[in-house]
Amino acid sequence: MAEQALPSVFVCQNLRSAVQELGKRVRPLWRRIHTNPETGYQEHLASTLLGDWLGEHGFTVQRGVADMPTAFFAKSGVSSPDDGRCIFMAEYDALPEIGHACGHSLSGVASALAAVALARCGAPGEIQVVGTPAEESVVPDAGGKLRCLKAGLFRHADAALMAHAANRNILRVPVLARAVLTAEWRGVAAHAGAAPHEGRNALNAAILALNACNALYQQLKDGCRMNAILTSGGTLVNTIPEYAAASLQIRAPSRALLNEFIERTRAALTSGGLAAGCQTHVAFGSPPVADLRFSEPLLEVYGAALRHAGVAYLPEAPEMPISTDAGDVSYALPCIHPFFSVGCDTTVPLHSRHFAEACATDEAFASMLEAATALAVTGYAVLADASLRQRMAAAFRADGAREPQTPLQHKEENNGY
């Protein structure tokens, strides 16, 4: 989309001014969220602060939506047949021990800020914000957006928008489908010196299973990922371990490939139990999430808004694949998930202490304001430009025709457990 297809210069300038002014007011809120990190489904402070802030600026706010105490749904304005409806996704959960090392303290504020700026500037249509807990897969049953989708909170919107913190400004990164699996092995305890032959070693089962997973990993298609940790392997060195457990995170470029990966991983995990004479139980730690389909018409507007503001960015960064529950949203309606720099060195990875520190800087906050402005401009285009909505819908249908929406598998498997 050419720059002339953006909202008018007057609208862009008004939105930018609104974000800058509101940014001064929201800064203390951002600080409180960043310095009080909360893990998934425990984000009581962050959810309350963001919901209250939206309410103070004229949004009606429903709390505890989708059976999640720390989720909320806010809206402002009324959508006529000629106007659009835009929903901003707000994340605010942190990682255990290292806090906001994924920058959700910034990205959640960016979504709320963009929505309030749109309302303040009199944007047409309906502006929505959904507070989505537990994006990080480190807590059981993570994936607040999946539960919001199931509850129908994305049903009445033309587009879903958010921007995420990173070490660069990037429009597109590969977003992989992801599954978190837990495996448990139960054997028979026995005295390791006097009667080892009477035992069935669950730790051996786990080691054999993870070695089988390593062998499987060598034969996977490009773009697949596997990470595993042993979470239990016995407590007494003189006793044959009767219980062992592991947690695995597997990723693939598409839902179809992830389903295949899940089945092969299950087989590898079960093989260890069979070899060691132990019972095996494989389950999902969280529901699987899909890869993300970018709405190119929306990204064109977002990129044009950055250029209009003089912000440099990379069109894509294929070397840094991630996963997010926003992927499932992108299979339900047109969606974007660009990244904004927090001002750190490009070698600083997400989910590190250094990145968490960078997210607390003035430079990170200033960059977030630029992202919020671009989100607001993109949201205004969705609300006011019927031709953009038509292009978005056509591109969304074309993506669905090229990539059939293979449902993700979500079942447990037992082997004599």
Coordinates of C-alpha atoms in Angstrom, one line a residue:
M1 CA 0.0 0.0 0.0
A2 CA 1.4 3.4 -0.9
E3 CA 1.8 6.2 1.7
Q4 CA -1.1 8.1 0.1
A5 CA -3.4 5.3 1.1
L6 CA -2.7 6.0 4.8
P7 CA -5.3 8.0 6.7
S8 CA -4.8 11.7 6.1
V9 CA -1.7 13.6 7.3
F10 CA -4.0 15.4 9.7
V11 CA -5.3 12.1 11.2
C12 CA -1.8 10.7 11.5
Q13 CA -0.5 13.8 13.2
N14 CA -3.5 13.9 15.6
L15 CA -2.9 10.3 16.5
R16 CA 0.8 10.8 17.0
S17 CA 0.1 13.8 19.3
A18 CA -2.5 11.9 21.2
V19 CA -0.1 8.9 21.8
Q20 CA 2.7 11.3 22.9
E21 CA 0.4 13.1 25.4
L22 CA -1.2 10.0 26.7
G23 CA 2.3 8.4 27.0
K24 CA 3.2 10.9 29.7
R25 CA 0.2 9.7 31.7
V26 CA 0.7 6.0 31.1
R27 CA 4.4 6.0 31.9
P28 CA 3.9 5.4 35.7
L29 CA 1.5 2.5 34.9
W30 CA 4.1 0.9 32.6
R31 CA 6.7 1.3 35.4
R32 CA 4.5 -0.5 37.9
I33 CA 3.8 -3.4 35.6
H34 CA 7.4 -3.8 34.7
T35 CA 8.7 -3.7 38.3
N36 CA 5.9 -6.0 39.6
P37 CA 6.2 -9.0 37.1
E38 CA 3.4 -11.6 37.3
T39 CA 3.4 -14.9 35.6
G40 CA 0.5 -16.3 33.6
Y41 CA -3.0 -16.3 35.2
Q42 CA -1.5 -14.3 38.2
E43 CA -1.4 -10.9 36.4
H44 CA -3.8 -9.3 38.9
L45 CA -2.0 -6.0 39.1
A46 CA -1.3 -5.6 35.4
S47 CA -4.8 -6.5 34.4
T48 CA -6.4 -4.2 37.0
L49 CA -4.1 -1.3 36.0
L50 CA -4.8 -1.6 32.2
G51 CA -8.5 -2.2 32.7
D52 CA -8.8 0.8 35.0
W53 CA -6.9 3.0 32.6
L54 CA -9.1 2.1 29.7
G55 CA -12.2 2.7 31.9
E56 CA -10.9 6.1 32.9
H57 CA -10.8 7.0 29.2
G58 CA -14.4 6.0 28.4
F59 CA -14.1 2.3 27.6
T60 CA -16.6 -0.1 29.1
V61 CA -14.6 -2.9 30.7
Q62 CA -15.7 -6.4 31.4
R63 CA -13.4 -8.3 33.8
G64 CA -12.8 -12.0 34.3
V65 CA -14.0 -12.8 30.8
A66 CA -13.5 -16.3 29.3
D67 CA -13.4 -17.8 32.8
M68 CA -10.0 -16.1 33.5
P69 CA -9.8 -13.8 36.5
T70 CA -7.0 -11.7 34.9
A71 CA -8.6 -11.4 31.4
F72 CA -10.7 -8.4 30.4
F73 CA -12.6 -7.1 27.4
A74 CA -13.0 -3.3 26.8
K75 CA -14.7 -1.4 24.0
S76 CA -15.5 2.1 22.9
G77 CA -17.6 3.5 20.1
V78 CA -20.4 2.0 18.0
S79 CA -19.9 0.3 14.6
S80 CA -22.3 1.3 11.9
P81 CA -22.6 -0.7 8.6
D82 CA -20.1 1.6 7.0
D83 CA -17.5 1.5 9.8
G84 CA -15.2 -1.2 10.9
R85 CA -14.3 -2.9 14.2
C86 CA -10.8 -3.3 15.4
I87 CA -9.5 -5.3 18.3
F88 CA -6.1 -4.8 20.1
M89 CA -4.5 -7.7 21.9
A90 CA -2.9 -6.8 25.2
E91 CA -0.3 -9.2 26.8
Y92 CA 1.1 -8.6 30.3
D93 CA 2.4 -11.8 31.7
A94 CA 6.0 -12.2 32.8
L95 CA 8.5 -15.1 33.0
P96 CA 9.4 -16.8 36.3
E97 CA 12.6 -15.5 38.0
I98 CA 13.6 -13.1 35.1
G99 CA 10.5 -11.0 35.0
H100 CA 9.5 -9.1 31.9
A101 CA 12.2 -10.6 29.7
C102 CA 9.7 -10.9 26.8
G103 CA 8.6 -7.2 27.0
H104 CA 5.0 -7.8 27.7
S105 CA 5.1 -4.8 30.1
L106 CA 5.6 -2.7 27.0
S107 CA 3.4 -4.5 24.4
G108 CA 0.3 -4.6 26.6
V109 CA 0.6 -0.9 27.3
A110 CA 1.1 -0.2 23.5
S111 CA -2.2 -1.9 22.7
A112 CA -4.1 0.0 25.4
L113 CA -2.4 3.3 24.4
A114 CA -3.3 2.9 20.7
A115 CA -6.9 2.1 21.5
V116 CA -7.3 5.2 23.8
A117 CA -5.6 7.4 21.2
L118 CA -8.1 6.3 18.6
A119 CA -11.0 7.0 20.9
R120 CA -9.7 10.4 21.8
C121 CA -9.3 11.4 18.2
G122 CA -12.9 10.5 17.4
A123 CA -12.2 7.4 15.2
P124 CA -15.3 5.9 13.6
G125 CA -16.4 2.4 14.4
E126 CA -15.9 0.2 17.4
I127 CA -12.5 0.0 19.2
Q128 CA -11.9 -3.1 21.3
V129 CA -9.2 -4.3 23.6
V130 CA -8.8 -7.8 24.9
G131 CA -6.5 -8.5 27.8
T132 CA -5.1 -11.9 27.2
P133 CA -3.3 -13.7 30.1
A134 CA -0.6 -16.4 30.0
E135 CA 0.9 -16.0 26.6
E136 CA 4.1 -17.6 27.9
S137 CA 4.1 -21.4 27.8
V138 CA 5.8 -21.8 31.2
V139 CA 2.5 -22.2 33.2
P140 CA 0.0 -25.1 32.9
D141 CA -2.7 -24.6 30.3
A142 CA -1.1 -21.4 29.0
G143 CA -2.7 -19.6 26.0
G144 CA -5.2 -16.9 27.1
K145 CA -5.9 -16.0 23.5
L146 CA -7.1 -19.6 22.8
R147 CA -9.6 -19.3 25.6
C148 CA -10.7 -15.8 24.5
L149 CA -11.2 -17.2 21.0
K150 CA -13.3 -20.0 22.3
A151 CA -15.4 -17.5 24.3
G152 CA -16.2 -15.6 21.1
L153 CA -14.3 -12.4 22.1
F154 CA -12.8 -12.0 18.6
R155 CA -16.0 -12.8 16.8
H156 CA -17.1 -9.2 16.2
A157 CA -13.9 -7.6 14.8
D158 CA -12.5 -7.1 11.3
A159 CA -8.8 -7.2 12.4
A160 CA -6.7 -8.1 15.4
L161 CA -3.6 -6.0 16.1
M162 CA -0.7 -5.9 18.5
A163 CA 3.1 -5.1 18.5
H164 CA 5.7 -7.0 20.5
A165 CA 9.0 -5.9 22.0
A166 CA 12.2 -7.2 20.4
N167 CA 15.8 -6.2 19.7
R168 CA 14.9 -4.6 16.3
N169 CA 11.9 -3.1 14.5
I170 CA 10.6 -5.9 12.3
L171 CA 7.4 -6.4 10.4
R172 CA 7.5 -10.2 10.1
V173 CA 9.3 -13.0 11.9
P174 CA 8.5 -16.7 11.4
V175 CA 5.9 -17.7 14.0
L176 CA 5.9 -21.5 14.5
A177 CA 3.1 -23.8 15.6
R178 CA 4.0 -25.1 19.1
A179 CA 3.1 -27.9 21.5
V180 CA 4.2 -28.4 25.1
L181 CA 4.2 -32.1 26.1
T182 CA 4.7 -33.6 29.5
A183 CA 5.8 -37.2 29.9
E184 CA 5.8 -39.4 33.0
W185 CA 7.2 -42.9 33.5
R186 CA 6.3 -45.2 36.4
G187 CA 8.4 -48.2 37.2
V188 CA 9.1 -50.3 40.3
A189 CA 11.3 -49.2 43.2
A190 CA 13.9 -51.7 44.5
H191 CA 17.2 -51.7 46.5
A192 CA 19.9 -50.7 44.0
G193 CA 22.5 -52.9 45.6
A194 CA 20.7 -55.9 47.0
A195 CA 17.9 -56.4 44.4
P196 CA 18.2 -54.2 41.3
H197 CA 16.8 -57.0 39.2
E198 CA 13.5 -56.5 41.0
G199 CA 13.1 -52.9 40.0
R200 CA 11.9 -51.2 36.8
N201 CA 14.0 -48.0 36.4
A202 CA 11.8 -45.0 35.4
L203 CA 14.9 -42.8 35.0
N204 CA 16.3 -45.3 32.4
A205 CA 12.9 -45.0 30.7
A206 CA 13.2 -41.3 30.6
I207 CA 16.8 -41.3 29.3
L208 CA 16.0 -43.8 26.6
A209 CA 12.9 -41.8 25.6
L210 CA 14.8 -38.5 25.4
N211 CA 17.6 -40.1 23.4
A212 CA 14.9 -41.4 21.0
C213 CA 13.6 -37.8 20.8
N214 CA 17.2 -36.6 20.0
A215 CA 17.4 -39.2 17.2
L216 CA 14.0 -38.2 15.9
Y217 CA 15.1 -34.5 15.8
Q218 CA 17.9 -35.3 13.3
Q219 CA 15.2 -36.5 10.8
L220 CA 12.8 -33.6 11.0
K221 CA 12.0 -31.1 8.3
D222 CA 13.6 -27.7 8.3
G223 CA 12.1 -25.2 10.7
C224 CA 11.2 -27.8 13.4
R225 CA 12.5 -27.3 16.9
M226 CA 12.6 -29.4 20.1
N227 CA 13.7 -28.5 23.6
A228 CA 13.4 -30.9 26.6
I229 CA 14.2 -30.9 30.3
L230 CA 14.1 -33.7 32.8
T231 CA 11.9 -32.5 35.7
S232 CA 12.1 -35.6 37.9
G233 CA 14.5 -38.5 37.9
G234 CA 14.6 -40.1 41.4
T235 CA 15.5 -38.9 44.9
L236 CA 17.7 -41.7 46.4
V237 CA 20.9 -42.9 44.8
N238 CA 20.6 -46.3 46.4
T239 CA 17.1 -46.9 45.2
I240 CA 15.9 -47.8 41.6
P241 CA 13.8 -44.7 40.6
E242 CA 10.2 -45.6 40.4
Y243 CA 9.1 -42.3 38.8
A244 CA 10.6 -39.9 36.3
A245 CA 9.2 -37.0 34.3
A246 CA 10.1 -34.6 31.5
S247 CA 8.7 -31.6 29.8
L248 CA 9.2 -30.9 26.1
Q249 CA 8.4 -28.0 23.8
I250 CA 8.2 -28.8 20.1
R251 CA 7.6 -26.4 17.2
A252 CA 7.0 -26.7 13.5
P253 CA 6.3 -24.2 10.6
S254 CA 2.7 -25.3 10.1
R255 CA -0.1 -27.0 12.0
A256 CA 0.0 -30.0 9.7
L257 CA 3.7 -30.5 10.4
L258 CA 3.2 -30.0 14.1
N259 CA 0.6 -32.7 14.2
E260 CA 3.1 -35.1 12.6
F261 CA 5.8 -34.0 15.0
I262 CA 3.5 -34.6 18.0
E263 CA 2.7 -38.2 16.9
R264 CA 6.4 -39.0 16.3
T265 CA 7.4 -37.5 19.6
R266 CA 4.7 -39.5 21.5
A267 CA 6.1 -42.7 19.9
A268 CA 9.6 -41.8 20.9
L269 CA 8.6 -41.0 24.5
T270 CA 6.6 -44.3 24.7
S271 CA 9.5 -46.3 23.4
G272 CA 11.6 -45.5 26.4
G273 CA 8.9 -46.9 28.7
L274 CA 8.6 -50.0 26.7
A275 CA 12.3 -50.6 26.7
A276 CA 12.6 -50.2 30.4
G277 CA 9.5 -52.0 31.3
C278 CA 7.8 -48.9 32.7
Q279 CA 4.4 -47.4 32.2
T280 CA 4.3 -44.1 30.1
H281 CA 1.8 -41.2 30.2
V282 CA 2.1 -38.4 27.7
A283 CA -0.1 -35.3 27.9
F284 CA -0.2 -31.7 26.8
G285 CA 1.1 -29.1 29.3
S286 CA -0.8 -26.5 27.4
P287 CA -3.0 -26.6 24.3
P288 CA -1.0 -26.5 21.1
V289 CA -0.9 -23.1 19.3
A290 CA -0.8 -22.5 15.6
D291 CA 1.6 -20.7 13.3
L292 CA 0.7 -17.1 12.4
R293 CA -0.7 -15.9 9.1
F294 CA 0.2 -12.3 8.6
S295 CA -2.3 -10.0 6.9
E296 CA -0.2 -8.3 4.2
P297 CA -2.7 -5.4 3.6
L298 CA -2.5 -4.6 7.3
L299 CA 1.3 -4.9 7.5
E300 CA 1.5 -2.5 4.5
V301 CA -0.4 0.1 6.5
Y302 CA 1.7 -0.4 9.6
G303 CA 4.9 -0.2 7.7
A304 CA 3.8 2.9 5.9
A305 CA 2.9 4.5 9.3
L306 CA 6.5 3.8 10.5
R307 CA 8.0 5.3 7.4
H308 CA 5.7 8.3 7.7
A309 CA 7.2 8.8 11.2
G310 CA 10.7 8.3 10.0
V311 CA 11.2 5.0 11.9
A312 CA 13.4 2.4 10.2
Y313 CA 12.5 -1.2 10.2
L314 CA 13.4 -4.6 8.7
P315 CA 10.7 -6.2 6.5
E316 CA 11.5 -9.6 7.9
A317 CA 13.9 -11.5 10.1
P318 CA 13.7 -15.2 9.2
E319 CA 16.5 -16.1 11.6
M320 CA 14.5 -15.5 14.8
P321 CA 11.4 -17.9 14.8
I322 CA 9.1 -17.7 17.8
S323 CA 5.7 -19.1 18.9
T324 CA 2.7 -17.3 20.3
D325 CA -1.0 -18.0 20.9
A326 CA -1.7 -15.1 18.6
G327 CA -1.2 -17.6 15.8
D328 CA -4.6 -19.1 16.5
V329 CA -6.2 -15.6 16.3
S330 CA -4.7 -15.2 12.8
Y331 CA -6.6 -18.3 11.6
A332 CA -9.8 -16.6 12.8
L333 CA -9.5 -13.1 11.4
P334 CA -6.8 -10.9 9.7
C335 CA -4.0 -10.2 12.2
I336 CA -0.6 -8.6 12.5
H337 CA 2.1 -9.1 15.1
P338 CA 5.1 -6.8 14.3
F339 CA 8.0 -6.1 16.6
F340 CA 9.5 -2.9 17.9
S341 CA 13.0 -2.4 19.3
V342 CA 13.7 -1.8 22.9
G343 CA 17.0 -0.2 22.1
C344 CA 19.4 -3.0 23.1
D345 CA 22.1 -4.6 21.0
T346 CA 20.7 -6.9 18.3
T347 CA 22.6 -9.8 19.8
V348 CA 20.6 -9.6 23.1
P349 CA 18.0 -12.4 22.9
L350 CA 14.4 -12.3 24.2
H351 CA 13.9 -14.2 27.4
S352 CA 17.2 -13.1 28.9
R353 CA 18.0 -10.9 31.9
H354 CA 19.7 -8.4 29.7
F355 CA 16.5 -8.0 27.6
A356 CA 14.4 -7.5 30.7
E357 CA 16.7 -4.7 31.8
A358 CA 16.5 -3.1 28.3
C359 CA 12.7 -3.2 28.5
A360 CA 12.9 -0.8 31.5
T361 CA 14.8 2.0 29.7
D362 CA 13.6 5.3 28.4
E363 CA 14.7 4.2 25.0
A364 CA 12.4 1.2 25.1
F365 CA 9.4 3.4 26.2
A366 CA 10.0 5.9 23.4
S367 CA 10.2 3.1 20.9
M368 CA 6.9 1.6 22.3
L369 CA 5.3 5.0 21.7
E370 CA 6.2 4.8 18.0
A371 CA 4.8 1.3 17.8
A372 CA 1.6 2.4 19.5
T373 CA 1.3 5.3 17.0
A374 CA 1.7 2.9 14.1
L375 CA -0.9 0.6 15.7
A376 CA -3.3 3.5 16.1
V377 CA -2.9 4.6 12.5
T378 CA -3.4 1.0 11.3
G379 CA -6.5 0.7 13.5
Y380 CA -7.9 4.0 12.1
A381 CA -7.5 2.6 8.6
V382 CA -9.4 -0.5 9.5
L383 CA -12.2 1.5 11.1
A384 CA -12.5 4.1 8.3
D385 CA -11.4 2.4 5.1
A386 CA -13.9 0.0 3.6
S387 CA -11.6 -0.8 0.7
L388 CA -8.9 -1.9 3.1
R389 CA -11.3 -4.2 4.9
Q390 CA -12.2 -5.7 1.6
R391 CA -8.6 -6.3 0.7
M392 CA -8.0 -7.8 4.2
A393 CA -10.9 -10.2 3.8
A394 CA -9.8 -11.2 0.3
A395 CA -6.2 -11.9 1.4
F396 CA -7.5 -13.8 4.4
R397 CA -9.7 -16.1 2.2
A398 CA -6.8 -16.6 -0.2
D399 CA -4.5 -17.7 2.7
G400 CA -7.1 -20.1 3.9
A401 CA -7.4 -21.7 0.5
R402 CA -3.6 -22.1 0.2
E403 CA -3.2 -23.4 3.8
P404 CA -6.1 -25.6 4.9
Q405 CA -6.9 -25.1 8.5
T406 CA -5.7 -28.5 9.9
P407 CA -7.0 -28.8 13.4
L408 CA -4.3 -29.2 16.0
Q409 CA -4.4 -32.5 17.9
H410 CA -4.9 -32.3 21.6
K411 CA -5.2 -35.7 23.3
E412 CA -3.4 -37.7 26.0
E413 CA -1.7 -41.0 25.5
N414 CA -1.1 -43.8 28.0
N415 CA 0.9 -47.0 27.8
G416 CA -0.3 -49.1 30.6
Y417 CA -0.4 -46.1 32.9

